[in-house]
Coordinates of N, CA and C in Angstrom, one line a residue:
Chain A
G1 N 0.8 -1.2 0.0 CA 0.0 0.0 0.0 C 0.8 1.3 0.0
A2 N 0.2 2.4 0.0 CA 0.8 3.7 0.0 C 1.7 4.0 -1.2
V3 N 1.1 3.9 -2.3 CA 1.8 4.1 -3.6 C 1.5 5.5 -4.2
V4 N 2.6 6.1 -4.6 CA 2.5 7.5 -5.2 C 3.0 7.4 -6.6
S5 N 2.3 8.0 -7.5 CA 2.7 8.0 -8.9 C 3.0 9.4 -9.4
Q6 N 3.8 9.6 -10.4 CA 4.0 10.9 -11.0 C 3.9 10.8 -12.5
H7 N 3.4 11.8 -13.1 CA 3.3 11.8 -14.6 C 3.6 13.2 -15.1
P8 N 4.4 13.4 -16.1 CA 5.2 12.4 -16.8 C 6.4 12.0 -16.0
S9 N 7.1 11.0 -16.4 CA 8.4 10.6 -15.8 C 9.5 11.5 -16.4
R10 N 9.3 11.9 -17.6 CA 10.3 12.7 -18.3 C 9.6 13.7 -19.2
V11 N 10.1 14.9 -19.2 CA 9.5 15.9 -20.1 C 10.6 16.8 -20.6
I12 N 10.5 17.1 -21.9 CA 11.4 18.1 -22.5 C 10.6 19.2 -23.1
C13 N 10.9 20.4 -22.8 CA 10.1 21.5 -23.3 C 11.0 22.7 -23.7
K14 N 10.4 23.6 -24.5 CA 11.1 24.8 -25.0 C 11.1 25.9 -23.9
S15 N 12.1 26.7 -23.9 CA 12.1 27.8 -23.0 C 10.9 28.7 -23.2
G16 N 10.3 29.1 -22.1 CA 9.1 30.0 -22.2 C 7.8 29.3 -22.1
T17 N 7.8 28.0 -22.3 CA 6.5 27.3 -22.2 C 6.3 26.8 -20.8
S18 N 5.1 26.4 -20.5 CA 4.7 25.9 -19.2 C 4.6 24.4 -19.2
V19 N 4.9 23.8 -18.1 CA 4.9 22.3 -18.0 C 4.1 21.9 -16.7
K20 N 3.2 21.0 -16.8 CA 2.5 20.5 -15.6 C 2.9 19.1 -15.3
I21 N 3.2 18.9 -14.0 CA 3.5 17.6 -13.5 C 2.5 17.2 -12.5
E22 N 2.0 15.9 -12.6 CA 1.0 15.4 -11.7 C 1.5 14.4 -10.7
C23 N 1.0 14.5 -9.5 CA 1.4 13.6 -8.5 C 0.1 13.0 -7.9
R24 N 0.0 11.7 -7.9 CA -1.2 11.0 -7.5 C -0.9 10.0 -6.4
S25 N -1.8 10.0 -5.4 CA -1.8 8.9 -4.4 C -2.8 7.8 -4.9
L26 N -2.3 6.6 -5.1 CA -3.1 5.6 -5.7 C -4.0 4.8 -4.8
D27 N -3.6 4.7 -3.5 CA -4.3 3.8 -2.6 C -4.6 4.4 -1.3
F28 N -4.5 5.7 -1.2 CA -4.8 6.4 0.1 C -5.1 7.8 -0.2
Q29 N -5.7 8.4 0.8 CA -6.1 9.8 0.7 C -5.0 10.7 1.2
A30 N -4.4 11.5 0.3 CA -3.3 12.3 0.6 C -3.7 13.7 1.1
T31 N -3.8 13.8 2.4 CA -4.2 15.1 3.0 C -3.1 16.2 2.8
T32 N -1.8 15.7 2.7 CA -0.7 16.6 2.6 C 0.2 16.1 1.5
M33 N 0.6 16.9 0.6 CA 1.6 16.5 -0.4 C 2.8 17.5 -0.4
F34 N 3.9 17.0 -0.7 CA 5.1 17.9 -0.7 C 5.8 17.8 -2.1
W35 N 6.4 18.9 -2.5 CA 7.1 18.9 -3.7 C 8.6 19.3 -3.4
Y36 N 9.5 18.4 -4.0 CA 10.9 18.6 -3.8 C 11.6 18.7 -5.1
R37 N 12.8 19.3 -5.1 CA 13.5 19.5 -6.3 C 14.9 19.0 -6.0
Q38 N 15.5 18.3 -7.0 CA 16.8 17.7 -6.8 C 17.6 18.0 -8.1
F39 N 18.7 18.8 -7.9 CA 19.7 19.1 -8.9 C 20.6 17.9 -9.0
P40 N 21.3 17.7 -10.2 CA 22.1 16.6 -10.4 C 23.2 16.4 -9.3
K41 N 23.3 15.2 -8.8 CA 24.3 14.9 -7.7 C 24.1 15.7 -6.5
Q42 N 22.9 16.2 -6.2 CA 22.6 17.0 -5.0 C 21.5 16.4 -4.3
S43 N 21.2 17.0 -3.1 CA 20.1 16.4 -2.3 C 18.8 17.0 -2.7
L44 N 17.8 16.5 -2.0 CA 16.4 17.0 -2.3 C 16.2 18.3 -1.4
M45 N 15.6 19.3 -2.1 CA 15.2 20.5 -1.4 C 13.7 20.7 -1.4
L46 N 13.1 20.9 -0.3 CA 11.7 21.1 -0.2 C 11.3 22.4 -0.9
M47 N 10.3 22.3 -1.8 CA 9.9 23.5 -2.5 C 8.6 24.1 -1.8
A48 N 7.7 23.2 -1.6 CA 6.4 23.6 -1.0 C 5.6 22.5 -0.4
T49 N 4.7 22.8 0.5 CA 3.8 21.9 1.1 C 2.4 22.3 0.8
S50 N 1.6 21.3 0.4 CA 0.2 21.6 0.1 C -0.7 20.7 0.8
N51 N -1.7 21.3 1.4 CA -2.8 20.6 2.1 C -4.0 20.6 1.2
E52 N -4.7 19.5 1.1 CA -5.9 19.4 0.3 C -6.8 20.6 0.5
G53 N -7.2 21.3 -0.5 CA -8.2 22.4 -0.4 C -7.6 23.7 0.0
S54 N -6.3 23.7 0.3 CA -5.7 25.0 0.8 C -4.6 25.4 -0.1
K55 N -4.2 26.7 0.0 CA -3.1 27.2 -0.8 C -1.8 26.6 -0.3
A56 N -0.9 26.4 -1.2 CA 0.4 25.8 -0.8 C 1.2 26.7 0.0
T57 N 2.1 26.2 0.8 CA 3.0 26.9 1.6 C 4.4 26.7 0.9
Y58 N 5.0 27.8 0.5 CA 6.2 27.7 -0.2 C 7.4 28.0 0.7
E59 N 8.5 27.3 0.4 CA 9.7 27.5 1.2 C 10.4 28.9 0.7
Q60 N 11.2 29.4 1.6 CA 11.9 30.7 1.3 C 12.7 30.5 0.0
G61 N 12.6 31.5 -0.9 CA 13.3 31.5 -2.1 C 12.6 30.8 -3.3
V62 N 11.5 30.2 -3.0 CA 10.8 29.5 -4.1 C 9.7 30.4 -4.6
E63 N 9.7 30.7 -5.9 CA 8.8 31.7 -6.5 C 7.4 31.1 -6.7
K64 N 6.4 31.5 -5.9 CA 5.1 30.9 -6.0 C 4.4 31.2 -7.4
D65 N 4.8 32.3 -8.0 CA 4.2 32.6 -9.3 C 4.8 31.8 -10.4
K66 N 6.0 31.2 -10.2 CA 6.6 30.4 -11.2 C 6.3 28.9 -11.0
F67 N 6.2 28.5 -9.8 CA 5.9 27.1 -9.5 C 4.5 27.1 -8.9
L68 N 3.5 26.9 -9.7 CA 2.1 26.9 -9.3 C 1.7 25.5 -8.8
I69 N 1.2 25.4 -7.6 CA 0.8 24.1 -7.0 C -0.6 24.1 -6.7
N70 N -1.3 23.1 -7.1 CA -2.7 22.9 -6.9 C -3.0 21.5 -6.3
H71 N -3.7 21.5 -5.2 CA -4.0 20.2 -4.5 C -5.5 20.2 -4.3
A72 N -6.2 20.0 -5.4 CA -7.7 20.2 -5.4 C -8.4 19.0 -4.9
S73 N -7.8 17.8 -4.8 CA -8.5 16.6 -4.4 C -7.5 15.8 -3.5
L74 N -8.1 14.8 -2.8 CA -7.3 14.0 -1.9 C -6.4 13.0 -2.5
T75 N -6.4 13.0 -3.9 CA -5.5 12.0 -4.6 C -4.6 12.7 -5.6
L76 N -4.7 14.0 -5.8 CA -4.0 14.6 -6.9 C -3.5 16.0 -6.5
S77 N -2.2 16.2 -6.8 CA -1.6 17.5 -6.7 C -0.8 17.7 -8.0
T78 N -0.8 19.0 -8.4 CA -0.1 19.3 -9.7 C 0.9 20.4 -9.4
L79 N 2.0 20.3 -10.1 CA 3.0 21.4 -10.1 C 3.2 21.9 -11.5
T80 N 2.9 23.2 -11.7 CA 3.1 23.8 -13.0 C 4.3 24.7 -13.0
V81 N 5.2 24.4 -13.8 CA 6.4 25.3 -14.0 C 6.0 26.3 -15.1
T82 N 5.8 27.5 -14.8 CA 5.4 28.5 -15.8 C 6.6 29.2 -16.4
S83 N 6.5 29.5 -17.7 CA 7.5 30.2 -18.4 C 8.9 29.6 -18.0
A84 N 9.0 28.3 -18.3 CA 10.2 27.5 -17.9 C 11.5 28.1 -18.6
H85 N 12.6 28.0 -17.9 CA 13.9 28.4 -18.4 C 14.8 27.3 -18.2
P86 N 16.0 27.3 -18.9 CA 16.9 26.2 -18.7 C 17.3 25.9 -17.3
E87 N 17.4 27.0 -16.5 CA 17.8 26.8 -15.1 C 16.7 26.1 -14.2
D88 N 15.5 25.9 -14.8 CA 14.5 25.1 -14.1 C 14.6 23.6 -14.4
S89 N 15.5 23.3 -15.2 CA 15.8 21.9 -15.5 C 16.2 21.2 -14.2
S90 N 15.5 20.1 -13.9 CA 15.8 19.5 -12.6 C 15.0 18.2 -12.5
F91 N 15.2 17.5 -11.4 CA 14.4 16.3 -11.1 C 13.4 16.7 -10.0
Y92 N 12.1 16.6 -10.3 CA 11.1 17.1 -9.4 C 10.4 15.8 -8.8
I93 N 10.4 15.8 -7.5 CA 9.8 14.6 -6.8 C 8.7 15.0 -5.8
C94 N 7.6 14.4 -5.9 CA 6.6 14.6 -4.9 C 6.5 13.5 -3.9
S95 N 5.9 13.9 -2.8 CA 5.6 12.9 -1.7 C 4.3 13.2 -1.2
A96 N 3.7 12.2 -0.5 CA 2.3 12.4 0.0 C 2.2 11.6 1.3
T97 N 1.4 12.1 2.2 CA 1.0 11.5 3.4 C -0.4 11.7 3.7
G98 N -0.9 10.8 4.6 CA -2.3 10.9 5.0 C -2.5 10.8 6.5
L99 N -3.8 10.9 6.9 CA -4.1 10.9 8.3 C -3.7 9.6 9.0
Q100 N -3.8 8.5 8.3 CA -3.5 7.2 8.9 C -2.0 6.8 8.8
L101 N -1.2 7.6 8.1 CA 0.1 7.3 7.8 C 1.1 8.0 8.7
D102 N 2.2 7.3 9.1 CA 3.2 8.0 10.0 C 4.4 8.5 9.2
T103 N 4.4 8.4 7.9 CA 5.5 8.9 7.2 C 5.0 9.3 5.8
Q104 N 5.8 9.9 5.0 CA 5.4 10.2 3.6 C 6.0 9.2 2.6
Y105 N 5.3 9.1 1.5 CA 5.7 8.2 0.5 C 6.0 9.0 -0.8
F106 N 7.1 8.6 -1.4 CA 7.6 9.4 -2.6 C 7.2 8.8 -3.9
G107 N 6.9 9.7 -4.8 CA 6.7 9.3 -6.2 C 8.1 9.0 -6.9
P108 N 8.0 8.5 -8.1 CA 9.3 8.1 -8.8 C 10.0 9.3 -9.4
G109 N 9.4 10.5 -9.4 CA 10.1 11.7 -9.9 C 9.8 12.0 -11.3
T110 N 10.0 13.2 -11.7 CA 9.9 13.7 -13.1 C 11.1 14.5 -13.4
R111 N 11.7 14.1 -14.5 CA 12.9 14.8 -15.0 C 12.5 15.8 -16.0
L112 N 12.7 17.1 -15.7 CA 12.4 18.2 -16.6 C 13.6 18.7 -17.2
T113 N 13.6 18.8 -18.6 CA 14.7 19.4 -19.3 C 14.1 20.6 -20.1
V114 N 14.6 21.8 -19.9 CA 14.2 22.9 -20.6 C 15.2 23.4 -21.6
L115 N 14.9 23.4 -22.9 CA 15.9 23.7 -23.9 C 16.0 25.2 -24.2
Chain B
A1 N 17.3 26.5 12.9 CA 16.7 25.6 11.9 C 17.4 24.2 12.0
Q2 N 16.7 23.2 11.7 CA 17.2 21.9 11.7 C 18.2 21.7 10.5
S3 N 19.2 20.8 10.7 CA 20.1 20.5 9.6 C 20.5 19.0 9.7
V4 N 20.9 18.5 8.6 CA 21.4 17.1 8.6 C 22.7 17.1 7.9
T5 N 23.7 16.4 8.4 CA 25.0 16.3 7.9 C 25.3 14.9 7.6
Q6 N 25.7 14.6 6.4 CA 26.3 13.3 6.0 C 27.7 13.6 5.6
P7 N 28.7 13.3 6.4 CA 30.1 13.8 6.2 C 30.7 13.1 5.0
D8 N 30.3 11.9 4.7 CA 30.9 11.2 3.6 C 30.2 11.3 2.3
I9 N 30.8 12.0 1.3 CA 30.1 12.2 0.0 C 30.1 10.9 -0.8
H10 N 31.2 10.2 -0.7 CA 31.4 9.0 -1.5 C 32.1 7.9 -0.7
I11 N 31.6 6.7 -0.7 CA 32.2 5.6 0.0 C 32.3 4.4 -1.0
T12 N 33.4 3.7 -0.9 CA 33.6 2.5 -1.7 C 33.9 1.4 -0.8
V13 N 33.2 0.3 -0.9 CA 33.4 -0.9 -0.1 C 33.4 -2.1 -1.0
S14 N 34.1 -3.1 -0.6 CA 34.1 -4.4 -1.3 C 32.9 -5.2 -1.0
E15 N 32.4 -5.9 -2.0 CA 31.2 -6.8 -1.8 C 31.5 -7.8 -0.7
G16 N 30.6 -7.9 0.3 CA 30.7 -8.8 1.4 C 31.2 -8.1 2.6
A17 N 31.8 -6.9 2.5 CA 32.3 -6.1 3.6 C 31.2 -5.4 4.3
S18 N 31.5 -5.0 5.5 CA 30.5 -4.3 6.3 C 30.5 -2.8 5.9
L19 N 29.4 -2.2 6.2 CA 29.1 -0.8 5.8 C 28.6 0.0 7.0
E20 N 29.1 1.3 7.1 CA 28.5 2.2 8.0 C 28.5 3.6 7.3
L21 N 27.3 4.2 7.2 CA 27.1 5.5 6.7 C 26.7 6.4 7.8
R22 N 27.4 7.5 7.9 CA 27.2 8.4 9.0 C 26.2 9.5 8.7
C23 N 25.5 9.9 9.8 CA 24.5 10.9 9.7 C 24.4 11.6 11.1
N24 N 24.5 12.9 11.0 CA 24.4 13.7 12.2 C 23.3 14.8 12.0
Y25 N 22.5 15.1 13.0 CA 21.5 16.1 12.9 C 21.7 17.2 13.9
S26 N 21.1 18.3 13.6 CA 21.1 19.4 14.5 C 19.7 19.9 14.8
Y27 N 19.2 19.6 16.0 CA 17.8 20.0 16.3 C 17.7 19.9 17.8
G28 N 16.9 20.8 18.4 CA 16.8 20.9 19.9 C 16.3 19.7 20.5
A29 N 15.3 19.1 19.9 CA 14.6 17.9 20.5 C 15.0 16.7 19.6
T30 N 14.4 15.6 19.9 CA 14.6 14.4 19.1 C 13.7 14.4 17.9
P31 N 14.2 14.5 16.7 CA 13.4 14.5 15.5 C 13.0 13.1 15.1
Y32 N 12.1 13.0 14.2 CA 11.9 11.7 13.5 C 13.0 11.5 12.5
L33 N 13.6 10.4 12.4 CA 14.8 10.1 11.6 C 14.5 9.1 10.5
F34 N 15.1 9.3 9.4 CA 14.8 8.4 8.3 C 16.1 8.1 7.5
W35 N 16.2 7.0 6.8 CA 17.2 6.7 5.8 C 16.4 6.2 4.6
Y36 N 16.8 6.9 3.4 CA 16.3 6.5 2.1 C 17.4 6.1 1.2
V37 N 17.1 5.3 0.2 CA 18.0 4.9 -0.8 C 17.4 5.4 -2.2
Q38 N 18.3 5.9 -3.0 CA 17.9 6.3 -4.4 C 18.8 5.7 -5.4
S39 N 18.3 5.0 -6.4 CA 19.1 4.5 -7.5 C 19.0 5.6 -8.6
P40 N 20.0 5.6 -9.5 CA 20.1 6.7 -10.5 C 18.8 6.9 -11.2
G41 N 18.3 8.1 -11.3 CA 17.1 8.5 -12.0 C 15.8 8.0 -11.4
Q42 N 15.9 7.5 -10.2 CA 14.7 6.9 -9.6 C 14.3 7.8 -8.4
G43 N 13.1 7.4 -7.8 CA 12.6 8.1 -6.6 C 13.3 7.5 -5.4
L44 N 12.7 7.8 -4.3 CA 13.3 7.4 -3.0 C 12.6 6.2 -2.4
Q45 N 13.4 5.3 -1.9 CA 12.8 4.1 -1.2 C 13.2 4.2 0.3
L46 N 12.2 4.1 1.2 CA 12.5 4.1 2.6 C 13.1 2.9 3.1
L47 N 14.3 3.0 3.7 CA 15.0 1.8 4.3 C 14.5 1.6 5.7
L48 N 14.4 2.6 6.5 CA 14.0 2.5 7.9 C 13.7 3.9 8.5
K49 N 13.1 3.8 9.7 CA 12.7 5.1 10.3 C 12.8 4.9 11.8
Y50 N 13.1 6.0 12.5 CA 13.1 6.0 14.0 C 12.1 7.1 14.5
F51 N 11.2 6.7 15.3 CA 10.3 7.7 15.9 C 10.6 7.8 17.5
S52 N 10.7 6.6 18.1 CA 10.9 6.6 19.5 C 11.2 5.1 19.9
G53 N 11.5 4.9 21.2 CA 11.6 3.5 21.6 C 13.0 3.0 21.4
D54 N 13.1 1.7 21.1 CA 14.4 1.0 20.9 C 15.3 1.8 19.9
T55 N 16.5 2.1 20.3 CA 17.3 3.0 19.5 C 18.0 2.3 18.4
L56 N 17.9 1.0 18.3 CA 18.4 0.2 17.2 C 17.2 -0.2 16.3
V57 N 17.2 0.3 15.1 CA 16.1 0.1 14.2 C 16.5 -0.8 13.1
Q58 N 15.6 -1.8 12.8 CA 15.9 -2.7 11.7 C 15.1 -2.2 10.5
G59 N 15.7 -2.3 9.3 CA 15.0 -1.9 8.1 C 14.9 -3.0 7.1
I60 N 14.7 -2.6 5.9 CA 14.6 -3.6 4.8 C 16.0 -3.8 4.2
K61 N 16.1 -4.9 3.4 CA 17.4 -5.2 2.7 C 18.5 -5.4 3.7
G62 N 18.3 -5.8 4.9 CA 19.3 -6.1 5.9 C 20.0 -4.9 6.5
F63 N 19.4 -3.7 6.3 CA 20.0 -2.5 6.9 C 19.5 -2.3 8.3
E64 N 20.3 -1.7 9.2 CA 19.9 -1.2 10.5 C 20.5 0.1 10.8
A65 N 19.9 0.8 11.7 CA 20.5 2.1 12.1 C 20.3 2.3 13.6
E66 N 21.3 3.0 14.2 CA 21.2 3.2 15.6 C 21.2 4.7 15.9
F67 N 20.2 5.1 16.7 CA 20.0 6.4 17.2 C 20.8 6.6 18.5
K68 N 21.7 7.6 18.4 CA 22.5 7.9 19.6 C 22.2 9.4 20.0
R69 N 21.5 9.6 21.0 CA 21.1 11.0 21.4 C 22.3 11.8 21.7
S70 N 23.2 11.2 22.5 CA 24.4 12.0 23.0 C 25.3 12.5 21.9
Q71 N 25.2 11.8 20.7 CA 26.0 12.2 19.6 C 25.2 12.8 18.5
S72 N 23.9 12.9 18.7 CA 23.0 13.4 17.6 C 23.3 12.7 16.3
S73 N 23.4 11.4 16.4 CA 23.7 10.6 15.2 C 22.7 9.6 14.9
F74 N 22.6 9.2 13.7 CA 21.7 8.1 13.3 C 22.4 7.4 12.1
N75 N 23.4 6.6 12.5 CA 24.2 6.0 11.4 C 23.6 4.7 10.9
L76 N 23.7 4.5 9.6 CA 23.2 3.3 8.9 C 24.3 2.3 8.8
R77 N 23.9 1.0 9.0 CA 24.9 -0.1 9.0 C 24.3 -1.3 8.2
K78 N 25.2 -2.0 7.6 CA 24.8 -3.3 7.0 C 26.0 -4.2 7.2
P79 N 25.9 -5.4 7.7 CA 27.0 -6.3 8.0 C 27.7 -6.8 6.7
S80 N 27.0 -7.0 5.6 CA 27.6 -7.6 4.4 C 26.9 -6.9 3.2
V81 N 27.7 -6.1 2.5 CA 27.2 -5.4 1.4 C 27.1 -6.2 0.1
H82 N 26.0 -6.0 -0.6 CA 25.8 -6.7 -1.9 C 26.0 -5.7 -3.0
W83 N 26.4 -6.2 -4.2 CA 26.6 -5.3 -5.3 C 25.4 -4.4 -5.6
S84 N 24.2 -5.0 -5.4 CA 23.0 -4.3 -5.7 C 22.7 -3.1 -4.7
D85 N 23.5 -3.0 -3.7 CA 23.4 -1.9 -2.7 C 24.0 -0.6 -3.2
A86 N 24.7 -0.7 -4.3 CA 25.3 0.6 -4.9 C 24.2 1.5 -5.2
A87 N 24.3 2.7 -4.6 CA 23.2 3.7 -4.8 C 23.6 5.0 -4.0
E88 N 22.6 5.9 -4.0 CA 22.8 7.1 -3.2 C 21.9 6.9 -2.0
Y89 N 22.5 7.3 -0.8 CA 21.8 7.1 0.5 C 21.6 8.5 1.1
F90 N 20.4 8.7 1.5 CA 20.0 10.0 2.2 C 19.5 9.8 3.6
C91 N 20.0 10.5 4.5 CA 19.5 10.6 5.8 C 18.5 11.8 5.8
A92 N 17.4 11.7 6.6 CA 16.5 12.8 6.6 C 15.9 12.9 8.0
V93 N 15.4 14.1 8.3 CA 14.7 14.4 9.6 C 13.4 15.1 9.4
D94 N 12.5 14.8 10.3 CA 11.2 15.4 10.3 C 11.1 16.0 11.7
T95 N 11.0 17.3 11.8 CA 11.0 18.0 13.1 C 9.6 18.3 13.6
G96 N 8.6 17.7 12.9 CA 7.2 17.8 13.4 C 6.3 18.5 12.4
R97 N 6.8 19.1 11.4 CA 5.9 19.7 10.4 C 5.7 18.8 9.2
R98 N 6.2 17.6 9.3 CA 6.0 16.5 8.4 C 6.8 16.6 7.1
A99 N 7.3 17.8 6.8 CA 8.2 17.9 5.6 C 9.6 17.4 6.1
L100 N 10.4 16.9 5.1 CA 11.7 16.3 5.5 C 12.8 17.3 5.1
T101 N 13.8 17.3 5.9 CA 15.1 17.9 5.6 C 16.1 16.8 5.4
F102 N 16.7 16.9 4.2 CA 17.6 15.8 3.8 C 19.1 16.2 4.0
G103 N 19.9 15.2 4.2 CA 21.3 15.4 4.2 C 21.7 15.5 2.7
S104 N 23.0 15.7 2.5 CA 23.5 15.9 1.1 C 23.7 14.6 0.4
G105 N 23.6 13.5 1.1 CA 23.7 12.2 0.5 C 25.1 11.6 0.5
T106 N 25.1 10.3 0.5 CA 26.4 9.5 0.4 C 26.2 8.5 -0.8
R107 N 27.1 8.6 -1.7 CA 27.1 7.7 -2.8 C 27.9 6.5 -2.5
L108 N 27.3 5.3 -2.6 CA 28.0 4.1 -2.2 C 28.3 3.3 -3.5
Q109 N 29.6 3.0 -3.6 CA 30.1 2.2 -4.7 C 30.5 0.8 -4.1
V110 N 30.2 -0.2 -4.8 CA 30.5 -1.6 -4.3 C 31.5 -2.2 -5.3
Q111 N 32.7 -2.6 -4.8 CA 33.6 -3.3 -5.7 C 33.5 -4.8 -5.6
P112 N 33.6 -5.4 -6.7 CA 33.5 -6.9 -6.7 C 34.6 -7.6 -6.0

């Protein structure tokens, strides 16, 4: 149990376009979802925390207008990278947790490449 | 603010040898502690976690970790490493707000 999926697993886009990444909890209700970013050979950095039905809470230094997060249901959160630039190229990983869970479960990640 | 330190960026061990990966945290109280493993281009897999109680925690794949409050450490160990254990290992802490703070990671290479 406690499976989290992400789609797409890999995306390449042109500079200036927007990209949407989906994070789904497949077998539990995700009251809270987290979005992390991982640069090559580096650790994961928390970008934002989203609670279902509420606005996301962004970490310091993360532009909320650039990284739009929506958590409209208990099984789906989306991260939209708006007006993407090459420096946004990274590995984006979501995780989710629920009321009956004592830890968070991670998705497989999405590799974004902006040309 | 809480922080997690993994002093070893890269470790190489021979297959069958024992392994210890170090993790130190900085936090006023005892946080929730985790070890994750990540294969190249993949997501994270939870190896084990410590919330309270017995300070020696058993995880999957033969891993264990010991919480030492006096040293603010949560080192990961395995008595005999397999070639399939080659990966990146992350220590992480949760200080109560449920988001995780990760260490910088230790890359494990296993020699035949």
